Amino acid sequence: MARKTTGRPAVKLPDEFHAFGFHQDLLAWYDQQKRDLPWRINSDPYRVWVSEIMLQQTRVETVKPYYENFMQQFPNVEALADAPEDQVLKAWEGLGYYSRARNLQAAARQVKEEYGGYVPDTIEEISTLKGVGPYTAGAILSIAYGKPEPAVDGNVMRVFSRLLYMEDDIAKPSTRVIFEELVRQTIPADRAGDFNQALMELGALVCVPRNPQCLTCPVFDYCLARREGVQDRLPVKGKAKPPRPVHYLVAVVRRGDELLISRRPEQGLLAGMWEFPMVEAKPRLDPADLLEEVLQDRYGITAAYGGELTRVQHTFSHLHWELDVYLYEYEAGAVTADSARFVPQDELQAYAFPVAHSKIIQALIKTAD
Ligand code: SF4
């Protein structure tokens, strides 16, 4: 397939895809097999939007309860735009990639202020919303507004790599653009949203990463990789860098039945979420000395070392956290950091914590049992 190096790539779908009714076969299968999912109840643009953001890098089964709860708390753009950020983060707690929640709310505010609450229906306008990239834009425009825009995610790239026996590295942004062009040539104007969802569904249920179910595949006859018997080797995906390990020390400071918690900065990883005071470990410094220094310098308090509580690990896409967690008993001093406060342990559930710190809370509850 000839390709340009810039602009929209000059790729062309093989004629047989059009001639033999690829869409009809795929859509007929989708009509019969599609899963009953809460965001498919209707095609309200806001509902589609929230579901697509939640589904990024997250499994369908994990998303379902979060989605239902989110929709109850924030049933429309205005409700989300007007909610306190803490409430939104709390509703997202445990789903990970929290910048998605913050961006979603920032974009909801933008939709309320600039578009009167109407989710934009053009690629130019919708692409200006925070957190809405080419995939999400294509998904909303096609599913909610029926526009023939491609929505190419990892599932769709895997399916197309196999269907067309393409060995382009799907980790490269330029490959996504090639697939978008190919999907664009395939989308039927009258069922754009169903077609995009059918491709995603095929990738999720049949053309799965390992051991694709070719014998039950509705587009078996079109698949070039299957014809050559190479489907298990596709797609080609360059290796991502392994997550960088970071070792932290964490202090759980008790004052009676209260615990000291602190809010992370408004920018960066886990922005705006709550955590127990923590500091990156230093090779030649004793953990207890380092934590005592941090409690004094950063929070203005002194506390007595009370022993080890637990060790927690958590992996992000680019980082691997190892947290050594220690107990402390508050001794003296007023908390000087604006971002920190003592909170009764039974009120912690009102605050949004990242998964690693939620595990610390679980460990605390266990020790109390
Ligand atoms: Fe995927 Fe197999 Fe279907 Fe090809 S035939 S699209 S490899 S499931």
Short mmCIF file of C-alpha atoms and ligand atoms in Angstrom, two decimals:
data_model
loop_
_atom_site.label_atom_id
_atom_site.label_comp_id
_atom_site.label_asym_id
_atom_site.label_seq_id
_atom_site.Cartn_x
_atom_site.Cartn_y
_atom_site.Cartn_z
CA MET A 1 0.00 0.00 0.00
CA ALA A 2 1.55 3.37 -1.06
CA ARG A 3 1.62 6.02 1.64
CA LYS A 4 2.38 9.70 1.81
CA THR A 5 4.66 10.78 4.60
CA THR A 6 2.62 13.85 5.55
CA GLY A 7 -1.08 14.82 5.74
CA ARG A 8 -3.80 12.25 5.35
CA PRO A 9 -2.12 8.96 4.32
CA ALA A 10 -2.80 7.63 0.82
CA VAL A 11 -4.03 4.22 1.88
CA LYS A 12 -6.85 2.37 0.24
CA LEU A 13 -9.04 -0.41 1.49
CA PRO A 14 -8.98 -3.51 -0.78
CA ASP A 15 -11.96 -3.51 -3.17
CA GLU A 16 -13.30 -6.81 -1.85
CA PHE A 17 -14.22 -5.11 1.42
CA HIS A 18 -16.77 -3.01 -0.43
CA ALA A 19 -17.73 -5.56 -3.05
CA PHE A 20 -18.65 -8.35 -0.66
CA GLY A 21 -20.46 -6.37 1.96
CA PHE A 22 -18.00 -6.28 4.85
CA HIS A 23 -20.23 -3.85 6.75
CA GLN A 24 -23.37 -5.84 6.28
CA ASP A 25 -21.73 -8.93 7.74
CA LEU A 26 -20.20 -7.04 10.62
CA LEU A 27 -23.38 -5.09 11.42
CA ALA A 28 -25.60 -8.16 11.21
CA TRP A 29 -23.37 -9.84 13.78
CA TYR A 30 -23.38 -6.72 15.99
CA ASP A 31 -27.17 -6.48 15.89
CA GLN A 32 -27.41 -10.01 17.25
CA GLN A 33 -24.44 -10.19 19.59
CA LYS A 34 -23.89 -6.75 21.07
CA ARG A 35 -23.66 -6.62 24.82
CA ASP A 36 -26.32 -4.94 26.89
CA LEU A 37 -24.28 -2.10 28.44
CA PRO A 38 -25.59 0.77 30.57
CA TRP A 39 -24.28 3.45 28.19
CA ARG A 40 -26.14 1.86 25.30
CA ILE A 41 -29.57 2.62 26.77
CA ASN A 42 -29.70 5.66 24.51
CA SER A 43 -27.28 7.76 22.49
CA ASP A 44 -27.38 10.93 24.56
CA PRO A 45 -24.05 12.71 23.75
CA TYR A 46 -23.21 13.37 27.40
CA ARG A 47 -23.76 9.72 28.35
CA VAL A 48 -21.68 8.54 25.41
CA TRP A 49 -18.95 11.01 26.29
CA VAL A 50 -18.71 9.94 29.94
CA SER A 51 -18.65 6.26 28.99
CA GLU A 52 -15.89 6.75 26.43
CA ILE A 53 -13.71 8.64 28.90
CA MET A 54 -14.25 5.99 31.59
CA LEU A 55 -13.51 3.16 29.17
CA GLN A 56 -10.09 4.54 28.23
CA GLN A 57 -7.53 2.03 29.53
CA THR A 58 -10.22 0.44 31.73
CA ARG A 59 -12.18 -2.78 31.37
CA VAL A 60 -15.92 -2.74 30.65
CA GLU A 61 -16.77 -4.76 33.78
CA THR A 62 -14.81 -2.34 35.97
CA VAL A 63 -16.47 0.69 34.42
CA LYS A 64 -20.10 -0.46 34.72
CA PRO A 65 -20.72 0.31 38.44
CA TYR A 66 -18.72 3.53 38.27
CA TYR A 67 -20.71 4.65 35.27
CA GLU A 68 -24.08 3.99 36.93
CA ASN A 69 -23.01 5.83 40.07
CA PHE A 70 -21.53 8.75 38.11
CA MET A 71 -24.72 9.14 36.09
CA GLN A 72 -26.81 9.20 39.24
CA GLN A 73 -24.64 11.89 40.80
CA PHE A 74 -24.07 13.90 37.62
CA PRO A 75 -26.95 13.14 35.24
CA ASN A 76 -26.17 15.92 32.75
CA VAL A 77 -23.51 18.42 31.67
CA GLU A 78 -24.76 21.11 34.07
CA ALA A 79 -24.70 18.80 37.09
CA LEU A 80 -21.11 17.82 36.36
CA ALA A 81 -20.02 21.38 35.60
CA ASP A 82 -21.52 22.70 38.86
CA ALA A 83 -20.26 19.91 41.17
CA PRO A 84 -17.34 20.44 43.58
CA GLU A 85 -14.15 18.86 42.19
CA ASP A 86 -13.79 16.73 45.33
CA GLN A 87 -17.14 15.09 44.65
CA VAL A 88 -16.12 14.26 41.08
CA LEU A 89 -12.77 12.81 42.19
CA LYS A 90 -14.54 10.80 44.87
CA ALA A 91 -16.90 9.33 42.26
CA TRP A 92 -13.83 8.39 40.21
CA GLU A 93 -11.88 6.94 43.15
CA GLY A 94 -10.39 3.56 42.22
CA LEU A 95 -10.80 3.97 38.45
CA GLY A 96 -7.32 5.45 38.05
CA TYR A 97 -6.02 7.98 35.52
CA TYR A 98 -7.65 10.76 37.52
CA SER A 99 -6.73 13.45 35.02
CA ARG A 100 -9.60 11.98 33.00
CA ALA A 101 -12.07 13.07 35.70
CA ARG A 102 -10.60 16.54 36.05
CA ASN A 103 -10.48 17.06 32.29
CA LEU A 104 -14.04 15.79 31.94
CA GLN A 105 -15.29 18.29 34.46
CA ALA A 106 -13.26 21.14 32.91
CA ALA A 107 -14.73 20.23 29.52
CA ALA A 108 -18.27 20.05 30.97
CA ARG A 109 -17.79 23.60 32.27
CA GLN A 110 -16.60 24.64 28.82
CA VAL A 111 -19.67 23.03 27.20
CA LYS A 112 -21.95 24.79 29.68
CA GLU A 113 -20.35 28.20 29.23
CA GLU A 114 -19.49 28.19 25.54
CA TYR A 115 -22.16 25.93 24.05
CA GLY A 116 -25.10 26.42 26.41
CA GLY A 117 -24.85 22.82 27.64
CA TYR A 118 -25.04 21.32 24.13
CA VAL A 119 -22.18 18.89 23.47
CA PRO A 120 -20.67 20.18 20.19
CA ASP A 121 -21.39 18.12 17.08
CA THR A 122 -18.52 19.13 14.80
CA ILE A 123 -15.03 17.65 14.83
CA GLU A 124 -13.49 21.13 15.05
CA GLU A 125 -15.47 22.18 18.12
CA ILE A 126 -15.54 18.90 20.00
CA SER A 127 -11.77 18.51 19.60
CA THR A 128 -11.25 21.72 21.60
CA LEU A 129 -12.71 20.11 24.74
CA LYS A 130 -10.20 19.09 27.37
CA GLY A 131 -9.44 15.38 27.31
CA VAL A 132 -11.24 14.78 24.01
CA GLY A 133 -8.73 13.30 21.55
CA PRO A 134 -9.38 11.89 18.07
CA TYR A 135 -10.79 8.60 19.40
CA THR A 136 -13.28 10.15 21.83
CA ALA A 137 -14.29 12.82 19.32
CA GLY A 138 -14.99 10.13 16.70
CA ALA A 139 -16.90 7.98 19.17
CA ILE A 140 -19.19 10.82 20.33
CA LEU A 141 -19.79 12.20 16.83
CA SER A 142 -20.58 8.79 15.35
CA ILE A 143 -22.54 7.21 18.21
CA ALA A 144 -24.47 10.26 19.42
CA TYR A 145 -24.78 12.26 16.19
CA GLY A 146 -24.46 9.57 13.50
CA LYS A 147 -21.53 11.31 11.79
CA PRO A 148 -19.16 9.12 9.72
CA GLU A 149 -16.06 9.82 11.82
CA PRO A 150 -13.60 7.03 12.70
CA ALA A 151 -13.09 6.08 16.36
CA VAL A 152 -9.85 4.13 16.40
CA ASP A 153 -8.64 2.65 19.67
CA GLY A 154 -6.34 -0.30 20.41
CA ASN A 155 -9.13 -2.80 19.72
CA VAL A 156 -9.86 -1.37 16.31
CA MET A 157 -6.17 -1.22 15.38
CA ARG A 158 -5.77 -4.87 16.34
CA VAL A 159 -8.77 -5.88 14.23
CA PHE A 160 -7.64 -3.89 11.21
CA SER A 161 -4.02 -5.04 11.51
CA ARG A 162 -5.30 -8.59 11.18
CA LEU A 163 -8.01 -8.00 8.61
CA LEU A 164 -5.57 -6.27 6.28
CA TYR A 165 -2.42 -8.11 7.40
CA MET A 166 -0.67 -4.86 8.27
CA GLU A 167 2.61 -4.93 10.16
CA ASP A 168 2.76 -1.23 11.06
CA ASP A 169 3.67 -0.64 14.72
CA ILE A 170 0.40 0.31 16.44
CA ALA A 171 2.32 2.06 19.23
CA LYS A 172 3.27 4.81 16.75
CA PRO A 173 0.89 7.78 16.38
CA SER A 174 1.41 7.72 12.60
CA THR A 175 -0.09 4.21 12.47
CA ARG A 176 -3.28 5.39 14.13
CA VAL A 177 -3.68 7.99 11.40
CA ILE A 178 -3.39 5.27 8.75
CA PHE A 179 -6.07 3.19 10.46
CA GLU A 180 -8.32 6.21 10.85
CA GLU A 181 -8.15 6.72 7.11
CA LEU A 182 -8.95 3.08 6.43
CA VAL A 183 -11.90 3.08 8.82
CA ARG A 184 -13.12 6.33 7.28
CA GLN A 185 -13.31 4.57 3.91
CA THR A 186 -15.35 1.76 5.44
CA ILE A 187 -17.93 3.57 7.61
CA PRO A 188 -21.44 3.31 6.18
CA ALA A 189 -23.08 6.76 6.24
CA ASP A 190 -26.38 5.42 7.62
CA ARG A 191 -24.97 3.47 10.62
CA ALA A 192 -21.73 5.19 11.54
CA GLY A 193 -22.08 4.80 15.31
CA ASP A 194 -23.12 1.16 15.13
CA PHE A 195 -20.26 0.42 12.76
CA ASN A 196 -17.63 1.92 15.08
CA GLN A 197 -19.13 0.10 18.04
CA ALA A 198 -19.27 -3.13 16.07
CA LEU A 199 -15.53 -2.90 15.36
CA MET A 200 -14.81 -2.28 19.04
CA GLU A 201 -17.13 -5.12 20.03
CA LEU A 202 -15.44 -7.47 17.59
CA GLY A 203 -12.07 -6.59 19.12
CA ALA A 204 -13.41 -7.08 22.63
CA LEU A 205 -15.29 -10.36 22.09
CA VAL A 206 -13.86 -12.20 19.09
CA CYS A 207 -10.68 -10.70 17.69
CA VAL A 208 -9.14 -10.69 21.16
CA PRO A 209 -5.41 -10.10 21.76
CA ARG A 210 -4.56 -13.78 22.37
CA ASN A 211 -6.19 -16.70 20.59
CA PRO A 212 -8.64 -14.78 18.39
CA GLN A 213 -11.83 -16.74 17.83
CA CYS A 214 -11.55 -16.90 14.05
CA LEU A 215 -13.97 -19.79 13.61
CA THR A 216 -16.85 -17.73 15.00
CA CYS A 217 -15.75 -14.45 13.46
CA PRO A 218 -18.35 -12.69 11.32
CA VAL A 219 -15.66 -11.26 9.01
CA PHE A 220 -13.62 -14.47 8.72
CA ASP A 221 -13.91 -14.42 4.91
CA TYR A 222 -12.25 -11.01 4.59
CA CYS A 223 -9.36 -11.55 6.95
CA LEU A 224 -5.97 -11.58 5.25
CA ALA A 225 -4.00 -12.50 8.38
CA ARG A 226 -6.24 -15.48 9.02
CA ARG A 227 -5.82 -16.58 5.40
CA GLU A 228 -2.05 -16.59 5.94
CA GLY A 229 -2.33 -18.06 9.43
CA VAL A 230 -0.47 -15.13 11.04
CA GLN A 231 -3.29 -13.63 13.15
CA ASP A 232 -1.51 -14.55 16.40
CA ARG A 233 1.53 -12.48 15.42
CA LEU A 234 -0.49 -9.30 14.86
CA PRO A 235 -0.71 -6.50 15.67
CA VAL A 236 2.91 -5.42 15.81
CA LYS A 237 3.40 -3.30 18.91
CA GLY A 238 6.71 -1.68 19.89
CA LYS A 239 7.64 -2.20 23.52
CA ALA A 240 6.73 0.59 25.90
CA LYS A 241 9.35 1.58 28.47
CA PRO A 242 8.88 -0.34 31.72
CA PRO A 243 7.45 1.76 34.59
CA ARG A 244 10.17 3.56 36.57
CA PRO A 245 10.34 2.34 40.19
CA VAL A 246 10.03 4.99 42.90
CA HIS A 247 10.36 4.23 46.59
CA TYR A 248 8.35 6.36 49.03
CA LEU A 249 8.09 6.53 52.80
CA VAL A 250 4.62 7.25 54.15
CA ALA A 251 3.65 8.51 57.62
CA VAL A 252 0.24 7.67 59.05
CA VAL A 253 0.01 10.15 61.89
CA ARG A 254 -2.65 9.48 64.55
CA ARG A 255 -4.07 12.07 66.94
CA GLY A 256 -6.67 10.24 69.00
CA ASP A 257 -9.11 8.91 66.40
CA GLU A 258 -7.95 11.39 63.78
CA LEU A 259 -5.42 10.95 60.98
CA LEU A 260 -3.33 13.53 59.16
CA ILE A 261 -4.09 13.73 55.43
CA SER A 262 -2.84 16.10 52.79
CA ARG A 263 -4.09 17.22 49.37
CA ARG A 264 -1.81 16.78 46.38
CA PRO A 265 -1.03 19.79 44.17
CA GLU A 266 -3.52 20.91 41.51
CA GLN A 267 -1.17 19.87 38.72
CA GLY A 268 0.60 16.64 37.90
CA LEU A 269 0.07 13.01 38.87
CA LEU A 270 -3.09 12.38 40.97
CA ALA A 271 -3.68 16.13 41.13
CA GLY A 272 -6.11 17.24 43.83
CA MET A 273 -6.40 13.81 45.48
CA TRP A 274 -5.81 13.15 49.18
CA GLU A 275 -3.00 11.09 50.68
CA PHE A 276 -1.04 10.44 53.85
CA PRO A 277 2.16 12.49 54.10
CA MET A 278 4.87 10.90 52.02
CA VAL A 279 8.37 11.56 50.80
CA GLU A 280 10.70 9.86 48.35
CA ALA A 281 13.16 7.62 50.21
CA LYS A 282 16.82 8.60 50.20
CA PRO A 283 19.42 5.82 50.07
CA ARG A 284 21.55 6.73 53.08
CA LEU A 285 18.91 8.29 55.31
CA ASP A 286 17.04 6.43 58.01
CA PRO A 287 13.28 6.33 57.10
CA ALA A 288 12.17 7.42 60.58
CA ASP A 289 14.55 10.40 60.61
CA LEU A 290 13.47 11.47 57.16
CA LEU A 291 9.74 11.25 57.95
CA GLU A 292 10.12 13.13 61.23
CA GLU A 293 11.94 15.88 59.37
CA VAL A 294 9.18 16.05 56.75
CA LEU A 295 6.41 16.16 59.36
CA GLN A 296 8.14 19.06 61.06
CA ASP A 297 9.24 21.05 57.99
CA ARG A 298 6.24 20.49 55.76
CA TYR A 299 3.40 20.18 58.29
CA GLY A 300 4.71 21.92 61.42
CA ILE A 301 4.12 19.01 63.79
CA THR A 302 6.19 16.58 65.82
CA ALA A 303 5.22 12.94 66.14
CA ALA A 304 6.64 9.82 67.74
CA TYR A 305 7.57 6.81 65.64
CA GLY A 306 5.12 3.95 66.23
CA GLY A 307 6.47 1.15 64.01
CA GLU A 308 5.85 -0.28 60.56
CA LEU A 309 2.27 -0.55 59.32
CA THR A 310 2.46 -2.12 55.85
CA ARG A 311 4.13 -2.11 52.44
CA VAL A 312 2.06 -1.15 49.41
CA GLN A 313 2.81 -1.29 45.70
CA HIS A 314 1.01 0.33 42.82
CA THR A 315 1.89 0.50 39.13
CA PHE A 316 0.93 3.39 36.86
CA SER A 317 1.61 3.36 33.12
CA HIS A 318 5.00 5.05 33.63
CA LEU A 319 5.79 4.62 37.35
CA HIS A 320 5.92 1.81 39.86
CA TRP A 321 5.36 3.01 43.44
CA GLU A 322 6.67 1.13 46.44
CA LEU A 323 5.39 2.61 49.66
CA ASP A 324 6.81 1.72 53.06
CA VAL A 325 4.20 2.87 55.53
CA TYR A 326 4.93 3.76 59.17
CA LEU A 327 2.70 4.70 62.08
CA TYR A 328 3.27 7.87 64.10
CA GLU A 329 1.62 9.28 67.22
CA TYR A 330 1.05 13.03 67.13
CA GLU A 331 2.94 14.92 69.83
CA ALA A 332 2.73 18.69 69.32
CA GLY A 333 2.32 21.60 66.92
CA ALA A 334 -0.48 23.13 64.83
CA VAL A 335 -0.69 21.96 61.22
CA THR A 336 0.88 24.71 59.13
CA ALA A 337 0.34 23.34 55.61
CA ASP A 338 -2.87 24.71 54.00
CA SER A 339 -3.25 21.48 52.08
CA ALA A 340 -3.28 19.26 55.21
CA ARG A 341 -5.69 18.53 58.04
CA PHE A 342 -6.52 16.00 60.75
CA VAL A 343 -9.69 14.07 59.92
CA PRO A 344 -11.56 11.45 61.99
CA GLN A 345 -10.78 7.99 60.59
CA ASP A 346 -14.46 7.21 60.05
CA GLU A 347 -14.78 10.30 57.81
CA LEU A 348 -11.98 9.32 55.43
CA GLN A 349 -14.52 7.92 52.99
CA ALA A 350 -15.59 11.47 52.18
CA TYR A 351 -12.18 12.13 50.60
CA ALA A 352 -10.84 10.84 47.29
CA PHE A 353 -7.67 8.79 47.74
CA PRO A 354 -5.54 7.14 45.05
CA VAL A 355 -5.59 3.34 45.07
CA ALA A 356 -2.23 3.03 46.87
CA HIS A 357 -3.46 5.14 49.80
CA SER A 358 -6.83 3.37 49.87
CA LYS A 359 -4.80 0.20 50.46
CA ILE A 360 -3.17 1.91 53.44
CA ILE A 361 -6.63 2.70 54.86
CA GLN A 362 -7.55 -0.97 54.41
CA ALA A 363 -4.41 -1.98 56.30
CA LEU A 364 -5.31 0.42 59.11
CA ILE A 365 -8.82 -1.02 59.37
CA LYS A 366 -7.36 -4.55 59.50
CA THR A 367 -4.99 -3.69 62.33
CA ALA A 368 -7.89 -2.24 64.32
CA ASP A 369 -9.93 -5.47 63.92
FE1 SF4 B 1 -9.65 -11.44 13.98
FE2 SF4 B 1 -9.65 -14.02 13.28
FE3 SF4 B 1 -11.69 -12.44 12.67
FE4 SF4 B 1 -9.37 -12.15 11.46
S1 SF4 B 1 -10.72 -13.92 11.35
S2 SF4 B 1 -10.66 -10.52 12.24
S3 SF4 B 1 -7.96 -12.61 13.13
S4 SF4 B 1 -11.04 -13.04 14.73
#
